[in-house]
Amino acid sequence: AGSTLFRRESQFPFISSDLAVAKNTQNMIKRNKYFWWYDAKERFLLPPPSHRVAPVVDHADAATMTELPSEFETLESAKLESKRKVTKFAMEYELKNRPVKILGAAQGWSAMPKYSHEARPSKPIVNCRSRATSWVDVGDDSALFSAGGIGGWTFANLVSRFGNVSFRFSDQHGEMMSLSTYSKYITNPEGLSDDSPLGIYDSEFGDDLPTNVLLQEYSVPSCFSPDLFDLMDDSPNFDDPCGIISEKIKPNTAIPTDDDGGNDTRPEQSVVSQAIEKVPRPPYRWVLIGPERSGTGMHVDPLWTNAWVTVLQGLKRWLLFPPSTPYEAIGMVEGKPQTPSSIWFRDYYDKVSSQSWPKEFQPVEVLQYPGETVFVPAGWPHLVLNLELTVAVTHNYAAEFGPFQKMWDEVAREEEDFGRRWYSGLKKFGRDDLASMAPLEIK
């Protein structure tokens, strides 16, 4: 219900081409050894090869404070009696622009479900190795919706709390769907047979009521440097054509439907949210939800920002490529649409894993479990594939360590109005050293 607007032509096809054309939907989603996906998933559930696996650090150690090296001292900080301190993580990973997996960063979050070794299944709802003959109907209390987790942001809990709230699929268009309708999509033939199912990428969950409460249920891990975009000048009288945006999101005009295709007249079903005051800052935080085979295609994060992603439920497979990697060699072709993650893994994974692939472009690979955080350095092309129903939270942030000049250049090119506010804020908060790096069109 409600997902026909997003239907597109299959690219696998989901069934191997050497099978006879399916006579009906039930046959089309039946499991057997000819499906590309189930063989591939067994492969991607295995740990990455040792020569490509991302390094792993403990959050407690990464968050340890150390003195800022003298080469980073500014005239203002040099006058202070005590040296400025930064985290070990900032020096080892932000400055050196290296990807890493972090353990323990979600400790203490109420968003983090509790898992026991016995309770959490190692595989999704239907074991791909069992080669079950057909899909099993599922309900809200199934292993698919909770994966053995208790509390926190399991999909089951999110549906229970926010089932009538509509979430966004993208920053690029306004399409939305309630979580309760989305739960039907991912457990019915359309979602189950899609080669790249729809995923939720909502960058405004923290700006809206009632979902703004979710911001109180997790925190930015302390190993990361402060987000310098937070220093943006958001004063109402700032002399800039962008201005302060203060708006109320209009009630959702999309009418959800029930299983029979008729209008669902429950008034609470049409709740979208009520916006809190916004400032003209580019999107920087998202809640991510998607079933197996969904994910994010190959891309580089905007504005040369760093990013971190914490999985709360599910499994993600990552590939991250050095910034020097030729984009076309990894499927990023200017003017062409992004290749869905599952299609990319089918068409490119063996190529970039082969011995003939140049060592200087060798990817870093991650298999990410619940409670683990992946750090994505600025400028690294990467993609992510969900191996089961996954819930995650992610932030992009601007750190002073790393390719800061490239960040300024892209801000000036892509977000000029925001750049002026950021420049003003940096000066206002005493970071003239960083403001001075702004391109001339910003000053």
Short mmCIF file of C-alpha atoms in Angstrom, two decimals:
data_model
loop_
_atom_site.label_atom_id
_atom_site.label_comp_id
_atom_site.label_asym_id
_atom_site.label_seq_id
_atom_site.Cartn_x
_atom_site.Cartn_y
_atom_site.Cartn_z
CA ALA A 1 0.00 0.00 0.00
CA GLY A 2 1.28 3.40 -0.93
CA SER A 3 4.51 2.10 -2.48
CA THR A 4 3.45 1.94 -6.12
CA LEU A 5 4.82 5.45 -6.65
CA PHE A 6 8.31 4.09 -6.14
CA ARG A 7 8.13 0.97 -8.27
CA ARG A 8 10.89 0.65 -10.86
CA GLU A 9 12.22 -1.95 -13.25
CA SER A 10 14.20 -4.76 -11.65
CA GLN A 11 17.90 -4.84 -12.42
CA PHE A 12 19.00 -8.26 -11.12
CA PRO A 13 16.60 -9.79 -12.14
CA PHE A 14 15.85 -11.11 -8.68
CA ILE A 15 15.67 -14.64 -10.10
CA SER A 16 18.63 -15.91 -12.09
CA SER A 17 18.11 -15.60 -15.84
CA ASP A 18 18.57 -19.35 -16.35
CA LEU A 19 15.25 -20.05 -14.63
CA ALA A 20 11.96 -20.16 -16.45
CA VAL A 21 9.93 -16.99 -16.20
CA ALA A 22 7.94 -17.05 -12.98
CA LYS A 23 4.28 -17.72 -13.50
CA ASN A 24 3.13 -15.78 -10.47
CA THR A 25 4.41 -13.62 -7.63
CA GLN A 26 4.68 -16.53 -5.21
CA ASN A 27 7.03 -18.37 -7.55
CA MET A 28 8.95 -15.19 -8.18
CA ILE A 29 9.96 -14.82 -4.55
CA LYS A 30 10.48 -18.50 -3.85
CA ARG A 31 13.91 -19.35 -2.48
CA ASN A 32 16.17 -21.80 -4.26
CA LYS A 33 19.80 -22.22 -5.18
CA TYR A 34 19.54 -20.18 -8.36
CA PHE A 35 18.98 -16.87 -6.68
CA TRP A 36 22.03 -14.64 -6.97
CA TRP A 37 21.22 -12.82 -3.75
CA TYR A 38 21.29 -15.79 -1.37
CA ASP A 39 24.65 -17.02 -2.58
CA ALA A 40 25.97 -13.46 -2.41
CA LYS A 41 24.62 -12.88 1.08
CA GLU A 42 26.32 -16.00 2.39
CA ARG A 43 29.56 -14.55 1.03
CA PHE A 44 29.04 -11.09 2.53
CA LEU A 45 28.13 -12.50 5.93
CA LEU A 46 31.71 -13.76 6.16
CA PRO A 47 34.38 -11.49 7.71
CA PRO A 48 36.24 -9.28 5.21
CA PRO A 49 39.64 -10.46 3.99
CA SER A 50 42.38 -9.56 6.47
CA HIS A 51 44.26 -7.33 4.01
CA ARG A 52 41.17 -5.17 3.42
CA VAL A 53 39.46 -5.20 6.81
CA ALA A 54 39.11 -1.87 8.60
CA PRO A 55 41.11 -1.33 11.79
CA VAL A 56 39.14 -1.57 15.03
CA VAL A 57 39.47 0.72 18.06
CA ASP A 58 37.81 0.86 21.45
CA HIS A 59 35.85 4.03 22.05
CA ALA A 60 37.12 4.53 25.59
CA ASP A 61 40.70 4.60 24.34
CA ALA A 62 39.89 6.68 21.24
CA ALA A 63 38.18 9.32 23.41
CA THR A 64 41.24 9.76 25.63
CA MET A 65 42.43 13.37 25.60
CA THR A 66 45.94 14.33 24.52
CA GLU A 67 47.75 17.63 24.07
CA LEU A 68 47.34 19.31 20.70
CA PRO A 69 50.64 19.17 18.78
CA SER A 70 52.37 22.53 18.59
CA GLU A 71 51.97 22.79 14.80
CA PHE A 72 48.22 23.16 15.32
CA GLU A 73 48.47 25.91 17.92
CA THR A 74 46.98 29.28 17.02
CA LEU A 75 48.18 32.64 18.29
CA GLU A 76 45.22 32.73 20.67
CA SER A 77 45.69 29.21 22.07
CA ALA A 78 49.45 29.71 22.45
CA LYS A 79 48.76 32.46 24.98
CA LEU A 80 46.87 30.09 27.27
CA GLU A 81 48.63 28.72 30.33
CA SER A 82 47.54 25.16 29.61
CA LYS A 83 47.74 23.56 26.20
CA ARG A 84 44.58 22.79 24.32
CA LYS A 85 43.62 19.11 24.31
CA VAL A 86 42.03 16.93 21.66
CA THR A 87 41.10 13.25 21.47
CA LYS A 88 43.49 10.54 20.37
CA PHE A 89 40.93 9.72 17.69
CA ALA A 90 41.24 13.20 16.18
CA MET A 91 44.99 12.78 15.75
CA GLU A 92 44.95 9.17 14.56
CA TYR A 93 41.93 9.09 12.28
CA GLU A 94 40.47 12.55 11.56
CA LEU A 95 43.86 14.11 10.87
CA LYS A 96 45.17 11.11 8.93
CA ASN A 97 41.81 10.72 7.16
CA ARG A 98 41.55 6.96 7.77
CA PRO A 99 38.40 4.83 8.11
CA VAL A 100 37.98 2.76 11.25
CA LYS A 101 35.41 0.69 13.14
CA ILE A 102 34.74 1.82 16.73
CA LEU A 103 33.51 -0.48 19.48
CA GLY A 104 31.55 0.75 22.50
CA ALA A 105 30.56 4.18 21.18
CA ALA A 106 26.85 3.46 21.80
CA GLN A 107 27.35 2.41 25.40
CA GLY A 108 24.76 4.09 27.61
CA TRP A 109 22.41 5.02 24.78
CA SER A 110 18.77 4.28 25.45
CA ALA A 111 18.50 3.89 21.65
CA MET A 112 20.76 0.83 21.82
CA PRO A 113 18.74 -2.40 22.16
CA LYS A 114 19.97 -5.07 24.52
CA TYR A 115 21.07 -8.28 22.85
CA SER A 116 22.07 -11.60 24.31
CA HIS A 117 24.18 -14.07 22.41
CA GLU A 118 21.33 -16.55 22.50
CA ALA A 119 18.53 -14.10 21.70
CA ARG A 120 19.95 -12.35 18.66
CA PRO A 121 19.75 -14.51 15.52
CA SER A 122 22.94 -14.56 13.48
CA LYS A 123 20.86 -14.44 10.33
CA PRO A 124 17.66 -12.70 9.17
CA ILE A 125 14.12 -13.98 9.44
CA VAL A 126 14.67 -16.93 7.08
CA ASN A 127 18.06 -18.65 7.17
CA CYS A 128 19.51 -18.29 3.69
CA ARG A 129 21.48 -21.49 4.10
CA SER A 130 18.35 -23.51 4.80
CA ARG A 131 17.02 -22.89 1.27
CA ALA A 132 13.45 -22.74 2.54
CA THR A 133 11.01 -23.35 -0.26
CA SER A 134 8.96 -20.17 0.18
CA TRP A 135 8.67 -16.95 2.11
CA VAL A 136 7.08 -17.02 5.54
CA ASP A 137 4.41 -14.51 6.49
CA VAL A 138 5.61 -12.33 9.36
CA GLY A 139 4.03 -10.13 11.98
CA ASP A 140 5.12 -7.17 14.08
CA ASP A 141 6.60 -9.44 16.75
CA SER A 142 8.71 -11.49 14.34
CA ALA A 143 12.47 -11.90 14.47
CA LEU A 144 12.64 -9.67 11.40
CA PHE A 145 11.32 -6.68 13.36
CA SER A 146 13.44 -7.07 16.49
CA ALA A 147 16.34 -9.40 15.61
CA GLY A 148 16.37 -10.57 19.22
CA GLY A 149 16.83 -7.06 20.59
CA ILE A 150 15.00 -5.73 23.64
CA GLY A 151 14.21 -2.05 24.01
CA GLY A 152 15.93 0.73 22.13
CA TRP A 153 15.50 1.37 18.43
CA THR A 154 14.53 -2.05 17.19
CA PHE A 155 12.27 -1.69 14.21
CA ALA A 156 9.48 -3.32 16.24
CA ASN A 157 9.78 -0.63 18.92
CA LEU A 158 9.92 2.20 16.39
CA VAL A 159 6.77 0.92 14.69
CA SER A 160 5.08 0.64 18.09
CA ARG A 161 6.04 4.19 19.06
CA PHE A 162 5.85 5.99 15.71
CA GLY A 163 3.81 3.73 13.43
CA ASN A 164 1.50 6.58 12.45
CA VAL A 165 4.31 9.05 11.74
CA SER A 166 5.52 9.47 8.18
CA PHE A 167 9.25 9.22 7.51
CA ARG A 168 11.17 10.50 4.51
CA PHE A 169 12.84 8.35 1.89
CA SER A 170 15.29 10.98 0.67
CA ASP A 171 16.48 14.58 0.96
CA GLN A 172 16.01 14.92 -2.79
CA HIS A 173 12.22 14.54 -2.93
CA GLY A 174 9.30 14.83 -0.57
CA GLU A 175 8.00 11.26 -0.68
CA MET A 176 7.07 9.87 2.73
CA MET A 177 5.46 6.81 4.24
CA SER A 178 4.25 5.91 7.71
CA LEU A 179 6.29 3.27 9.52
CA SER A 180 3.25 1.01 9.81
CA THR A 181 2.75 1.12 6.03
CA TYR A 182 6.48 0.64 5.50
CA SER A 183 6.40 -2.48 7.68
CA LYS A 184 3.76 -3.88 5.33
CA TYR A 185 5.87 -3.00 2.29
CA ILE A 186 8.97 -4.85 3.48
CA THR A 187 7.01 -7.99 4.42
CA ASN A 188 4.88 -8.26 1.29
CA PRO A 189 5.83 -9.50 -2.21
CA GLU A 190 6.68 -6.06 -3.57
CA GLY A 191 9.32 -5.38 -0.94
CA LEU A 192 10.44 -8.97 -0.56
CA SER A 193 11.11 -9.37 -4.30
CA ASP A 194 12.61 -5.94 -5.02
CA ASP A 195 16.28 -6.19 -6.00
CA SER A 196 16.93 -2.93 -4.12
CA PRO A 197 14.07 -2.25 -1.68
CA LEU A 198 13.17 1.22 -0.49
CA GLY A 199 15.06 2.48 2.52
CA ILE A 200 14.19 5.31 4.91
CA TYR A 201 16.72 8.18 4.96
CA ASP A 202 15.14 10.82 7.15
CA SER A 203 17.29 13.89 7.83
CA GLU A 204 14.54 15.78 9.65
CA PHE A 205 13.58 13.32 12.38
CA GLY A 206 15.25 15.52 14.98
CA ASP A 207 13.46 18.66 13.81
CA ASP A 208 9.95 17.26 14.05
CA LEU A 209 7.39 16.45 16.69
CA PRO A 210 6.89 13.77 17.88
CA THR A 211 10.17 12.21 16.67
CA ASN A 212 12.41 14.92 18.16
CA VAL A 213 12.40 12.86 21.38
CA LEU A 214 14.75 10.46 19.58
CA LEU A 215 17.51 13.07 19.88
CA GLN A 216 17.52 12.47 23.64
CA GLU A 217 18.09 8.74 23.19
CA TYR A 218 21.60 8.86 21.73
CA SER A 219 24.56 11.24 21.77
CA VAL A 220 27.50 12.04 19.53
CA PRO A 221 30.37 9.77 20.62
CA SER A 222 32.93 11.79 22.56
CA CYS A 223 35.89 10.55 20.50
CA PHE A 224 34.89 12.83 17.62
CA SER A 225 35.98 16.45 17.37
CA PRO A 226 33.32 19.15 17.84
CA ASP A 227 31.24 19.83 14.75
CA LEU A 228 32.46 23.20 13.49
CA PHE A 229 29.28 23.70 11.47
CA ASP A 230 27.63 24.22 14.86
CA LEU A 231 29.44 27.59 14.98
CA MET A 232 27.32 28.90 12.12
CA ASP A 233 25.94 32.37 12.81
CA ASP A 234 22.19 31.76 13.20
CA SER A 235 21.25 35.23 14.45
CA PRO A 236 17.87 36.36 13.06
CA ASN A 237 19.24 39.68 11.87
CA PHE A 238 22.11 38.20 9.91
CA ASP A 239 22.42 40.18 6.69
CA ASP A 240 22.11 37.32 4.25
CA PRO A 241 19.49 36.47 1.62
CA CYS A 242 19.15 32.99 3.09
CA GLY A 243 17.69 34.28 6.34
CA ILE A 244 16.33 32.18 9.18
CA ILE A 245 13.81 29.59 8.16
CA SER A 246 11.01 29.25 10.68
CA GLU A 247 8.18 27.20 9.33
CA LYS A 248 5.58 24.66 10.21
CA ILE A 249 5.49 21.50 8.14
CA LYS A 250 2.12 21.19 6.52
CA PRO A 251 -0.04 18.24 7.48
CA ASN A 252 0.65 15.18 5.37
CA THR A 253 -1.45 15.25 2.22
CA ALA A 254 -0.80 11.63 1.32
CA ILE A 255 -3.68 9.52 2.58
CA PRO A 256 -2.51 6.12 3.84
CA THR A 257 -4.45 3.10 2.73
CA ASP A 258 -5.47 -0.06 4.47
CA ASP A 259 -4.81 -3.56 3.24
CA ASP A 260 -7.96 -3.53 1.12
CA GLY A 261 -6.92 -0.44 -0.78
CA GLY A 262 -9.49 1.84 0.82
CA ASN A 263 -8.85 5.00 2.75
CA ASP A 264 -7.72 4.51 6.33
CA THR A 265 -9.77 7.08 8.20
CA ARG A 266 -7.98 6.84 11.55
CA PRO A 267 -7.06 10.46 12.32
CA GLU A 268 -3.78 9.62 14.01
CA GLN A 269 -2.58 7.87 10.85
CA SER A 270 -2.17 11.19 9.07
CA VAL A 271 0.16 12.64 11.69
CA VAL A 272 3.39 13.78 10.07
CA SER A 273 4.91 16.19 12.55
CA GLN A 274 5.15 19.76 13.56
CA ALA A 275 8.41 21.47 12.71
CA ILE A 276 10.61 23.11 15.28
CA GLU A 277 12.53 26.22 14.26
CA LYS A 278 15.10 25.47 11.58
CA VAL A 279 18.29 27.22 10.56
CA PRO A 280 19.74 27.15 7.04
CA ARG A 281 22.25 24.40 7.69
CA PRO A 282 22.73 21.54 5.21
CA PRO A 283 21.29 18.16 6.36
CA TYR A 284 23.68 16.41 8.71
CA ARG A 285 21.88 13.71 10.70
CA TRP A 286 19.71 10.84 9.53
CA VAL A 287 17.85 7.85 10.84
CA LEU A 288 18.38 4.97 8.41
CA ILE A 289 16.03 1.99 8.08
CA GLY A 290 16.08 -0.64 5.37
CA PRO A 291 15.59 -4.38 4.76
CA GLU A 292 18.12 -6.75 3.24
CA ARG A 293 19.36 -5.73 -0.22
CA SER A 294 18.67 -2.06 0.53
CA GLY A 295 21.53 0.31 1.15
CA THR A 296 23.33 3.38 -0.11
CA GLY A 297 24.99 3.39 -3.52
CA MET A 298 28.52 4.58 -4.19
CA HIS A 299 28.93 8.22 -3.21
CA VAL A 300 31.13 10.77 -1.47
CA ASP A 301 29.65 12.58 1.52
CA PRO A 302 28.89 16.26 0.86
CA LEU A 303 31.07 19.26 1.69
CA TRP A 304 34.12 17.13 2.55
CA THR A 305 32.63 16.31 5.94
CA ASN A 306 33.44 13.27 8.04
CA ALA A 307 30.65 10.91 9.03
CA TRP A 308 29.91 8.28 11.64
CA VAL A 309 27.27 5.55 11.44
CA THR A 310 26.10 3.41 14.37
CA VAL A 311 24.02 0.28 13.77
CA LEU A 312 21.28 -0.36 16.34
CA GLN A 313 19.74 -3.38 14.65
CA GLY A 314 20.89 -5.47 11.70
CA LEU A 315 24.06 -5.92 9.66
CA LYS A 316 25.81 -3.68 7.14
CA ARG A 317 28.54 -4.48 4.63
CA TRP A 318 30.78 -1.55 3.65
CA LEU A 319 33.38 -0.76 1.03
CA LEU A 320 35.35 2.49 1.32
CA PHE A 321 37.81 3.64 -1.35
CA PRO A 322 40.72 6.09 -1.04
CA PRO A 323 39.91 9.61 -2.31
CA SER A 324 42.38 9.17 -5.20
CA THR A 325 40.36 6.29 -6.69
CA PRO A 326 39.08 7.15 -10.22
CA TYR A 327 35.34 7.57 -9.88
CA GLU A 328 34.42 5.89 -13.16
CA ALA A 329 36.38 2.77 -12.19
CA ILE A 330 34.00 2.23 -9.25
CA GLY A 331 30.79 3.10 -11.06
CA MET A 332 30.48 6.79 -10.22
CA VAL A 333 29.87 8.22 -13.70
CA GLU A 334 28.98 11.89 -13.99
CA GLY A 335 25.53 12.44 -15.44
CA LYS A 336 24.36 8.89 -14.75
CA PRO A 337 22.10 7.82 -11.87
CA GLN A 338 23.59 6.16 -8.84
CA THR A 339 23.77 2.37 -9.12
CA PRO A 340 21.79 0.70 -6.30
CA SER A 341 24.05 -0.89 -3.72
CA SER A 342 22.95 -4.48 -4.34
CA ILE A 343 23.49 -4.07 -8.10
CA TRP A 344 26.93 -2.55 -7.49
CA PHE A 345 28.00 -5.49 -5.36
CA ARG A 346 26.91 -7.87 -8.11
CA ASP A 347 28.67 -5.96 -10.89
CA TYR A 348 31.79 -4.51 -9.22
CA TYR A 349 32.71 -6.46 -6.08
CA ASP A 350 34.70 -9.17 -7.81
CA LYS A 351 36.49 -6.56 -9.89
CA VAL A 352 37.68 -4.49 -6.92
CA SER A 353 38.52 -7.67 -4.96
CA SER A 354 40.71 -9.16 -7.67
CA GLN A 355 44.51 -9.26 -7.63
CA SER A 356 44.56 -7.08 -10.76
CA TRP A 357 42.88 -4.19 -8.92
CA PRO A 358 45.53 -1.46 -8.23
CA LYS A 359 46.84 -1.61 -4.68
CA GLU A 360 46.73 2.17 -4.30
CA PHE A 361 42.95 2.03 -4.80
CA GLN A 362 42.37 -0.98 -2.57
CA PRO A 363 39.15 -0.58 -0.58
CA VAL A 364 38.68 -0.87 3.15
CA GLU A 365 35.94 -3.36 4.00
CA VAL A 366 33.68 -3.57 7.04
CA LEU A 367 31.08 -6.02 8.35
CA GLN A 368 29.19 -3.92 10.90
CA TYR A 369 27.14 -5.39 13.77
CA PRO A 370 24.76 -3.73 16.26
CA GLY A 371 26.53 -1.38 18.65
CA GLU A 372 29.43 -0.81 16.26
CA THR A 373 30.24 2.56 14.71
CA VAL A 374 31.95 3.15 11.37
CA PHE A 375 33.95 6.35 10.81
CA VAL A 376 33.85 7.57 7.20
CA PRO A 377 36.67 10.06 6.50
CA ALA A 378 36.14 13.06 4.26
CA GLY A 379 36.41 12.45 0.54
CA TRP A 380 36.29 8.62 0.66
CA PRO A 381 33.86 7.12 -1.91
CA HIS A 382 31.86 4.40 -0.21
CA LEU A 383 28.72 2.30 -0.35
CA VAL A 384 26.74 0.24 2.14
CA LEU A 385 24.62 -2.89 1.73
CA ASN A 386 22.12 -4.05 4.36
CA LEU A 387 22.31 -7.81 4.90
CA GLU A 388 19.16 -7.86 7.02
CA LEU A 389 16.59 -5.38 8.28
CA THR A 390 18.76 -2.64 9.71
CA VAL A 391 18.23 0.47 11.85
CA ALA A 392 21.05 2.99 12.19
CA VAL A 393 21.76 6.60 13.05
CA THR A 394 24.37 8.74 11.31
CA HIS A 395 25.84 12.24 11.53
CA ASN A 396 28.06 14.21 9.19
CA TYR A 397 30.34 16.72 10.87
CA ALA A 398 33.01 19.29 10.06
CA ALA A 399 36.29 18.69 11.90
CA GLU A 400 39.21 21.09 11.81
CA PHE A 401 41.63 18.21 11.28
CA GLY A 402 41.97 16.64 7.87
CA PRO A 403 41.35 18.25 4.43
CA PHE A 404 39.87 21.47 5.85
CA GLN A 405 40.71 23.65 2.85
CA LYS A 406 38.86 21.27 0.53
CA MET A 407 35.87 21.53 2.84
CA TRP A 408 35.92 25.34 2.61
CA ASP A 409 36.20 25.23 -1.19
CA GLU A 410 33.20 22.91 -1.53
CA VAL A 411 31.11 24.89 0.98
CA ALA A 412 31.76 28.03 -1.10
CA ARG A 413 30.81 26.22 -4.31
CA GLU A 414 27.76 24.28 -3.09
CA GLU A 415 26.39 26.19 -0.07
CA GLU A 416 27.45 29.82 -0.46
CA ASP A 417 24.74 31.31 1.78
CA PHE A 418 25.50 28.83 4.53
CA GLY A 419 29.20 29.52 4.01
CA ARG A 420 28.75 33.19 4.80
CA ARG A 421 26.98 32.35 8.02
CA TRP A 422 29.67 29.83 8.91
CA TYR A 423 32.42 32.35 8.21
CA SER A 424 30.69 34.90 10.44
CA GLY A 425 30.25 32.32 13.20
CA LEU A 426 33.88 31.19 13.11
CA LYS A 427 35.02 34.77 13.57
CA LYS A 428 32.46 35.41 16.29
CA PHE A 429 33.65 32.38 18.27
CA GLY A 430 37.33 33.21 17.95
CA ARG A 431 38.33 30.78 15.18
CA ASP A 432 39.87 33.39 12.90
CA ASP A 433 42.49 30.80 11.96
CA LEU A 434 39.79 28.70 10.26
CA ALA A 435 37.80 31.66 8.95
CA SER A 436 40.90 32.97 7.20
CA MET A 437 40.92 29.87 4.98
CA ALA A 438 37.55 30.82 3.43
CA PRO A 439 37.56 31.53 -0.31
CA LEU A 440 37.29 35.20 -1.33
CA GLU A 441 33.65 34.91 -2.41
CA ILE A 442 32.70 34.01 1.17
CA LYS A 443 34.56 36.81 2.96
#
